[in-house]
Amino acid sequence: MRIVQTDKITGLVQNLCIDANCIIGDDIMQSFSKCASCEKSALGKEILTTLSKNAEIAKREMSPICQDTGMTVVFVTIGQDVRIEGGFLEDAINEGVRRGYEKGYLRKSVVKDPFDRVNTKDNTPAVVHYQIVPGDVFHITVAPKGFGSENMSRLKMLKPSQGLDGVKDFVLETIFEAGANPCPPIIVGIGVGGTMEKSAYLSKKALLRPVGTPNPDKALDIIEKELLQKINKLGIGPAGFGGSTTALAVNMLTYPTHIAGLPVSVNIGCHATRHAEGEL
Amino acid sequence: MSERIKLETPFQDSRLKELNAGDMVYISGTIFSARDAAHKKMCELAADNQPMPFDFNGTAVYYAGPCPAKPGEPIGSVGPTTSGRMDLYSPTLIQKGLKVMIGKGLRSKEVTESIVEHGGVYFAAIGGAAALMAKCVKSAKVIAFEELGTEAIRELVVEELPVIVAIDSKGDNMYQKAIEQNRE
């Protein structure tokens, strides 16, 4: 049994909120420069350079990369031998979000009720996903999600007969319809299988895999590469101003599913697809 | 970006009509930020025949909700938000004299028709380049709906805000052209 104090959790979440929103991952920065060298449109090249410049300013000044500092999605991995002391875990996480968004000059974008739409003014509550694992690990990933890209995400319950081709068609259709809205170049998270909500969860989790790293599953890796190539032929390009860099990566996760179903979710991440992680 | 047209507020109708989809433009002068909630409120005012919170003549609405300003800075990060969410409201505002909009992404057929009818223009800015775009804002002040927080209407004085003509006064669309030219 290992004890983790809630005040430590609050402090960690606070820092991760600020880091995630102001520091773009090295993986994405490298991908910008790599893509700028092979981008076919001159304007597209310029946009990619501008995005790199924007990220450099954000990091140097610890200013948000994007004004939409998102709804705060938090992935908690907690070992079953860990005991939380000092209060309720989710309250500690929300307190960290509250402090991080205040101290980091981050935008508060959450409304309390989807119909009344009154801003909570502290960006809480977060959307928290828990995964219980063996051992005594306590790991948190903060992944603020902007809604320019979230709004263009889609879920569809395909028929098993539609198979892999059906999944590919749905992904391409979703990206094409999204056009400039999700701030391309995008990261495409795909979740296939499970139930309706499991596929959606997987598609979000898939966005966390660093850009440019291969899928450990060889078969999925081949599908991802094929989809990336096809997406980059759609012509949308950086900022949607046209070009051959519409996506930086396609990341796919799958799960066993029901004999009657083929759920597929596409979660689009903008070029800033932000996340920061830490352990206690 | 290279070879840009410079445009200053108050915008002249004749200069707006000269712009073509795909033209790159630097905007300087006074513009106003407004997004979802402020648009809803402005349309409610319009329905009641109340005056608009600012004079639309010669200026632009920038679809944006900034981050809070750090001490000593005029504004926090401020990039464009998705314009499509304002499609329902824009024709009403265009009717009231709004000619220039700045945002990102496609507009509806109705908005395009209103733009053509009234000789307006819709500019696209680079989504997500918000830290960089904040550098173009020299001053900012809330002029209406303060209770909306980031969604309040702000008067922004901008210098060389980089944008591209997405829909021109003839209804030509840069996004469609971009797809046609780049799709393989």
mmCIF file of N, CA and C in Angstrom, chain A residues 4 9 75-84 89 130-139:
data_model
loop_
_atom_site.group_PDB
_atom_site.id
_atom_site.type_symbol
_atom_site.label_atom_id
_atom_site.label_comp_id
_atom_site.label_asym_id
_atom_site.label_seq_id
_atom_site.Cartn_x
_atom_site.Cartn_y
_atom_site.Cartn_z
ATOM 1 N N VAL A 4 -0.844 8.423 -1.484
ATOM 2 C CA VAL A 4 -0.644 9.641 -2.285
ATOM 3 C C VAL A 4 -1.557 10.723 -1.726
ATOM 4 N N ILE A 9 -1.484 15.995 -5.668
ATOM 5 C CA ILE A 9 -2.215 15.778 -6.931
ATOM 6 C C ILE A 9 -2.665 17.134 -7.502
ATOM 7 N N PHE A 75 -6.455 12.000 -17.800
ATOM 8 C CA PHE A 75 -6.360 10.539 -17.730
ATOM 9 C C PHE A 75 -5.578 10.181 -16.467
ATOM 10 N N VAL A 76 -6.212 9.435 -15.575
ATOM 11 C CA VAL A 76 -5.547 9.035 -14.339
ATOM 12 C C VAL A 76 -5.317 7.520 -14.384
ATOM 13 N N THR A 77 -4.062 7.122 -14.234
ATOM 14 C CA THR A 77 -3.752 5.701 -14.118
ATOM 15 C C THR A 77 -3.354 5.457 -12.672
ATOM 16 N N ILE A 78 -4.104 4.618 -11.995
ATOM 17 C CA ILE A 78 -3.886 4.457 -10.563
ATOM 18 C C ILE A 78 -3.761 2.973 -10.206
ATOM 19 N N GLY A 79 -2.649 2.655 -9.549
ATOM 20 C CA GLY A 79 -2.416 1.277 -9.135
ATOM 21 C C GLY A 79 -3.381 0.897 -8.017
ATOM 22 N N GLN A 80 -3.793 -0.368 -8.000
ATOM 23 C CA GLN A 80 -4.783 -0.767 -6.987
ATOM 24 C C GLN A 80 -4.188 -0.824 -5.575
ATOM 25 N N ASP A 81 -2.863 -0.677 -5.470
ATOM 26 C CA ASP A 81 -2.230 -0.630 -4.145
ATOM 27 C C ASP A 81 -2.016 0.801 -3.650
ATOM 28 N N VAL A 82 -2.607 1.770 -4.353
ATOM 29 C CA VAL A 82 -2.465 3.176 -3.935
ATOM 30 C C VAL A 82 -3.685 3.594 -3.117
ATOM 31 N N ARG A 83 -3.405 4.300 -2.021
ATOM 32 C CA ARG A 83 -4.522 4.889 -1.267
ATOM 33 C C ARG A 83 -4.410 6.411 -1.325
ATOM 34 N N ILE A 84 -5.514 7.071 -1.630
ATOM 35 C CA ILE A 84 -5.531 8.539 -1.715
ATOM 36 C C ILE A 84 -5.899 9.084 -0.344
ATOM 37 N N LEU A 89 -10.406 12.399 -4.557
ATOM 38 C CA LEU A 89 -9.468 12.509 -5.678
ATOM 39 C C LEU A 89 -9.948 13.496 -6.746
ATOM 40 N N TYR A 130 -10.489 7.312 -15.510
ATOM 41 C CA TYR A 130 -9.648 6.542 -14.576
ATOM 42 C C TYR A 130 -9.362 5.166 -15.150
ATOM 43 N N GLN A 131 -8.121 4.732 -14.953
ATOM 44 C CA GLN A 131 -7.796 3.354 -15.302
ATOM 45 C C GLN A 131 -7.094 2.742 -14.094
ATOM 46 N N ILE A 132 -7.657 1.654 -13.601
ATOM 47 C CA ILE A 132 -7.046 0.994 -12.444
ATOM 48 C C ILE A 132 -6.157 -0.140 -12.942
ATOM 49 N N VAL A 133 -4.912 -0.140 -12.457
ATOM 50 C CA VAL A 133 -3.929 -1.124 -12.927
ATOM 51 C C VAL A 133 -3.295 -1.819 -11.715
ATOM 52 N N PRO A 134 -2.590 -2.939 -11.927
ATOM 53 C CA PRO A 134 -1.898 -3.575 -10.804
ATOM 54 C C PRO A 134 -0.768 -2.670 -10.299
ATOM 55 N N GLY A 135 -0.355 -2.870 -9.067
ATOM 56 C CA GLY A 135 0.807 -2.143 -8.536
ATOM 57 C C GLY A 135 0.441 -0.850 -7.833
ATOM 58 N N ASP A 136 1.449 0.054 -7.706
ATOM 59 C CA ASP A 136 1.210 1.273 -6.930
ATOM 60 C C ASP A 136 1.573 2.542 -7.697
ATOM 61 N N VAL A 137 1.382 2.501 -9.017
ATOM 62 C CA VAL A 137 1.678 3.677 -9.838
ATOM 63 C C VAL A 137 0.580 4.732 -9.659
ATOM 64 N N PHE A 138 0.962 5.997 -9.772
ATOM 65 C CA PHE A 138 -0.036 7.063 -9.852
ATOM 66 C C PHE A 138 0.414 8.026 -10.940
ATOM 67 N N HIS A 139 -0.261 7.981 -12.074
ATOM 68 C CA HIS A 139 0.166 8.722 -13.265
ATOM 69 C C HIS A 139 -0.992 9.561 -13.781
#
